[in-house]
Coordinates of N, CA and C in Angstrom, one line a residue:
M23 N 166.3 112.0 83.1 CA 165.0 111.6 82.4 C 164.8 112.6 81.2
N24 N 164.3 112.0 80.2 CA 164.0 112.8 79.0 C 162.5 113.1 79.1
D25 N 162.2 114.4 79.3 CA 160.8 114.9 79.4 C 160.1 114.8 78.1
E26 N 160.8 114.9 77.0 CA 160.1 114.9 75.7 C 159.4 113.6 75.4
N27 N 160.0 112.5 75.8 CA 159.5 111.2 75.6 C 158.3 110.9 76.5
E28 N 158.4 111.5 77.7 CA 157.4 111.1 78.7 C 156.1 111.9 78.6
Q29 N 156.1 113.0 77.9 CA 154.9 113.9 77.7 C 153.9 113.2 76.7
L30 N 152.7 113.3 77.1 CA 151.6 112.7 76.2 C 151.0 113.9 75.5
S31 N 150.6 113.7 74.3 CA 149.9 114.7 73.5 C 148.5 114.8 74.0
F32 N 147.8 115.8 73.7 CA 146.4 116.0 74.1 C 145.5 115.0 73.5
E33 N 145.8 114.5 72.3 CA 144.9 113.6 71.7 C 145.0 112.2 72.3
E34 N 146.0 111.9 73.1 CA 146.1 110.6 73.7 C 145.3 110.4 74.9
F35 N 144.8 111.4 75.5 CA 143.9 111.3 76.7 C 142.5 110.9 76.3
P36 N 142.0 109.9 77.0 CA 140.6 109.5 76.6 C 139.6 110.6 76.9
E37 N 138.6 110.7 76.1 CA 137.5 111.7 76.3 C 136.5 111.1 77.4
K38 N 136.0 112.1 78.2 CA 135.0 111.7 79.1 C 133.7 112.0 78.5
T39 N 132.8 111.0 78.5 CA 131.5 111.2 78.0 C 130.5 111.2 79.1
A40 N 129.4 111.9 79.0 CA 128.4 111.9 80.0 C 127.7 110.5 80.0
K41 N 127.5 110.0 81.2 CA 126.9 108.7 81.3 C 125.4 108.9 81.4
K42 N 124.6 108.1 80.6 CA 123.2 108.2 80.6 C 122.7 107.4 81.8
A43 N 121.6 107.8 82.3 CA 120.9 107.0 83.4 C 120.4 105.8 82.8
G44 N 120.7 104.7 83.4 CA 120.2 103.4 82.9 C 119.1 102.8 83.8
A45 N 118.9 101.5 83.6 CA 117.8 100.9 84.3 C 118.1 100.8 85.8
K46 N 119.4 100.6 86.2 CA 119.7 100.5 87.6 C 119.4 101.8 88.3
E47 N 119.7 102.9 87.7 CA 119.5 104.2 88.4 C 118.0 104.5 88.5
Y48 N 117.2 104.2 87.4 CA 115.8 104.4 87.5 C 115.1 103.4 88.5
S49 N 115.6 102.2 88.5 CA 115.1 101.2 89.5 C 115.4 101.6 90.9
L50 N 116.6 102.2 91.2 CA 116.9 102.6 92.5 C 116.0 103.8 92.9
L51 N 115.8 104.7 92.0 CA 114.9 105.9 92.3 C 113.4 105.4 92.5
G52 N 113.0 104.4 91.8 CA 111.7 103.8 92.0 C 111.5 103.1 93.3
Q53 N 112.6 102.4 93.7 CA 112.5 101.7 95.0 C 112.5 102.7 96.1
I54 N 113.3 103.8 96.0 CA 113.4 104.8 97.1 C 112.0 105.5 97.2
F55 N 111.5 105.9 96.0 CA 110.2 106.5 96.0 C 109.1 105.6 96.6
A56 N 109.1 104.4 96.3 CA 108.1 103.4 96.8 C 108.2 103.3 98.3
A57 N 109.5 103.2 98.8 CA 109.7 103.0 100.3 C 109.3 104.3 101.0
V58 N 109.6 105.5 100.5 CA 109.2 106.7 101.1 C 107.7 106.8 101.1
W59 N 107.0 106.5 100.0 CA 105.6 106.5 99.9 C 104.9 105.6 101.0
I60 N 105.4 104.4 101.1 CA 104.9 103.4 102.1 C 105.1 104.0 103.5
C61 N 106.3 104.5 103.7 CA 106.6 105.0 105.1 C 105.7 106.2 105.4
G62 N 105.5 107.1 104.4 CA 104.6 108.3 104.6 C 103.2 107.9 104.8
W63 N 102.7 107.0 104.0 CA 101.3 106.5 104.1 C 101.1 105.8 105.4
T64 N 102.0 105.0 105.8 CA 101.9 104.2 107.1 C 102.0 105.2 108.3
A65 N 102.9 106.2 108.2 CA 103.0 107.1 109.3 C 101.7 108.0 109.4
W66 N 101.1 108.4 108.3 CA 99.9 109.1 108.3 C 98.7 108.3 108.9
K67 N 98.7 107.0 108.5 CA 97.6 106.1 109.0 C 97.8 105.9 110.5
F68 N 99.0 105.7 110.9 CA 99.2 105.4 112.4 C 98.9 106.7 113.2
A69 N 99.3 107.9 112.7 CA 99.0 109.1 113.4 C 97.5 109.3 113.4
K70 N 96.8 109.0 112.4 CA 95.3 109.2 112.3 C 94.7 108.2 113.4
A71 N 95.2 107.0 113.4 CA 94.7 106.0 114.4 C 94.9 106.4 115.8
I72 N 96.1 106.9 116.1 CA 96.5 107.3 117.4 C 95.7 108.5 117.9
T73 N 95.6 109.5 117.0 CA 94.8 110.7 117.4 C 93.3 110.5 117.6
S74 N 92.8 109.5 116.9 CA 91.4 109.2 117.1 C 91.2 108.2 118.3
G75 N 92.2 107.8 119.0 CA 92.1 106.9 120.1 C 92.1 105.5 119.8
A76 N 92.2 105.1 118.6 CA 92.2 103.7 118.2 C 93.6 103.1 118.3
A77 N 93.6 101.8 118.4 CA 94.9 101.1 118.5 C 95.4 100.8 117.1
V78 N 96.7 100.8 117.0 CA 97.4 100.5 115.7 C 97.5 98.9 115.7
E79 N 97.0 98.4 114.6 CA 97.0 96.9 114.5 C 98.4 96.4 114.1
V80 N 98.7 95.3 114.7 CA 100.0 94.7 114.5 C 100.2 94.2 113.0
G81 N 99.1 93.8 112.4 CA 99.1 93.4 111.0 C 99.5 94.5 110.1
D82 N 99.1 95.8 110.4 CA 99.5 96.9 109.6 C 101.0 97.2 109.7
I83 N 101.5 97.0 110.9 CA 103.0 97.2 111.1 C 103.7 96.2 110.3
I84 N 103.3 94.9 110.4 CA 104.0 93.8 109.7 C 103.9 94.0 108.2
Y85 N 102.7 94.3 107.7 CA 102.6 94.5 106.2 C 103.3 95.7 105.7
S86 N 103.4 96.7 106.5 CA 104.2 97.9 106.0 C 105.7 97.5 105.9
G87 N 106.2 96.7 106.9 CA 107.6 96.3 106.9 C 107.9 95.3 105.7
I88 N 106.9 94.4 105.5 CA 107.1 93.5 104.3 C 107.1 94.3 103.0
A89 N 106.2 95.3 102.9 CA 106.1 96.1 101.7 C 107.4 96.8 101.4
I90 N 108.0 97.4 102.4 CA 109.3 98.1 102.3 C 110.4 97.1 101.9
A91 N 110.4 96.0 102.5 CA 111.4 95.0 102.2 C 111.2 94.5 100.7
A92 N 110.0 94.4 100.3 CA 109.7 93.9 98.9 C 110.2 95.0 97.9
C93 N 110.1 96.2 98.3 CA 110.6 97.3 97.3 C 112.1 97.0 97.0
F94 N 112.9 96.6 98.0 CA 114.3 96.4 97.8 C 114.7 95.0 97.5
S95 N 113.7 94.1 97.3 CA 114.1 92.7 97.0 C 114.9 92.5 95.7
P96 N 114.6 93.3 94.7 CA 115.5 93.1 93.5 C 117.0 93.3 93.8
V97 N 117.3 94.2 94.7 CA 118.7 94.4 95.0 C 119.2 93.2 95.7
Y98 N 118.5 92.6 96.7 CA 118.9 91.4 97.4 C 119.1 90.3 96.4
V99 N 118.2 90.1 95.5 CA 118.3 89.0 94.5 C 119.5 89.2 93.6
S100 N 119.7 90.4 93.2 CA 120.9 90.7 92.4 C 122.2 90.4 93.1
I101 N 122.3 90.8 94.4 CA 123.5 90.5 95.1 C 123.7 88.9 95.3
L102 N 122.6 88.2 95.6 CA 122.6 86.8 95.7 C 123.1 86.1 94.4
F103 N 122.5 86.6 93.3 CA 122.9 86.0 92.0 C 124.4 86.3 91.7
D104 N 124.9 87.5 92.0 CA 126.3 87.8 91.8 C 127.2 86.9 92.6
K105 N 126.8 86.6 93.9 CA 127.6 85.7 94.7 C 127.6 84.3 94.1
I106 N 126.4 83.8 93.6 CA 126.3 82.5 93.0 C 127.2 82.4 91.8
K107 N 127.1 83.5 91.0 CA 127.9 83.5 89.8 C 129.4 83.5 90.1
A108 N 129.8 84.2 91.1 CA 131.2 84.3 91.5 C 131.7 82.9 92.0
I109 N 130.8 82.2 92.7 CA 131.2 80.9 93.2 C 131.3 79.9 92.0
R110 N 130.3 80.0 91.1 CA 130.2 79.0 90.0 C 131.3 79.2 89.0
F111 N 131.5 80.5 88.6 CA 132.5 80.8 87.5 C 133.8 81.4 87.9
G112 N 133.9 81.7 89.2 CA 135.1 82.3 89.7 C 135.0 83.8 89.6
D113 N 135.8 84.5 90.4 CA 135.8 86.0 90.4 C 136.4 86.5 89.2
K114 N 135.8 87.4 88.5 CA 136.3 88.0 87.3 C 136.3 89.5 87.4

């Protein structure tokens, strides 16, 4: 083997550039923050109700679950649209 021909010069390697945070990254952070906020608020509300001797309403549990699912619904819709696009136009 001829090592001279196989060696690449330094200029031929691609430069690595820092990737800026885009809408997807900020959206994910927003979704995580909203889910943690809802979980914390609900846990505080349930703890307050339990310590005061009151019952936790089923509607509160259902609405908190729906709210957390709604935080991540853009992810689900994006996955669904990607699947539809792959079926319609083929995998690319």
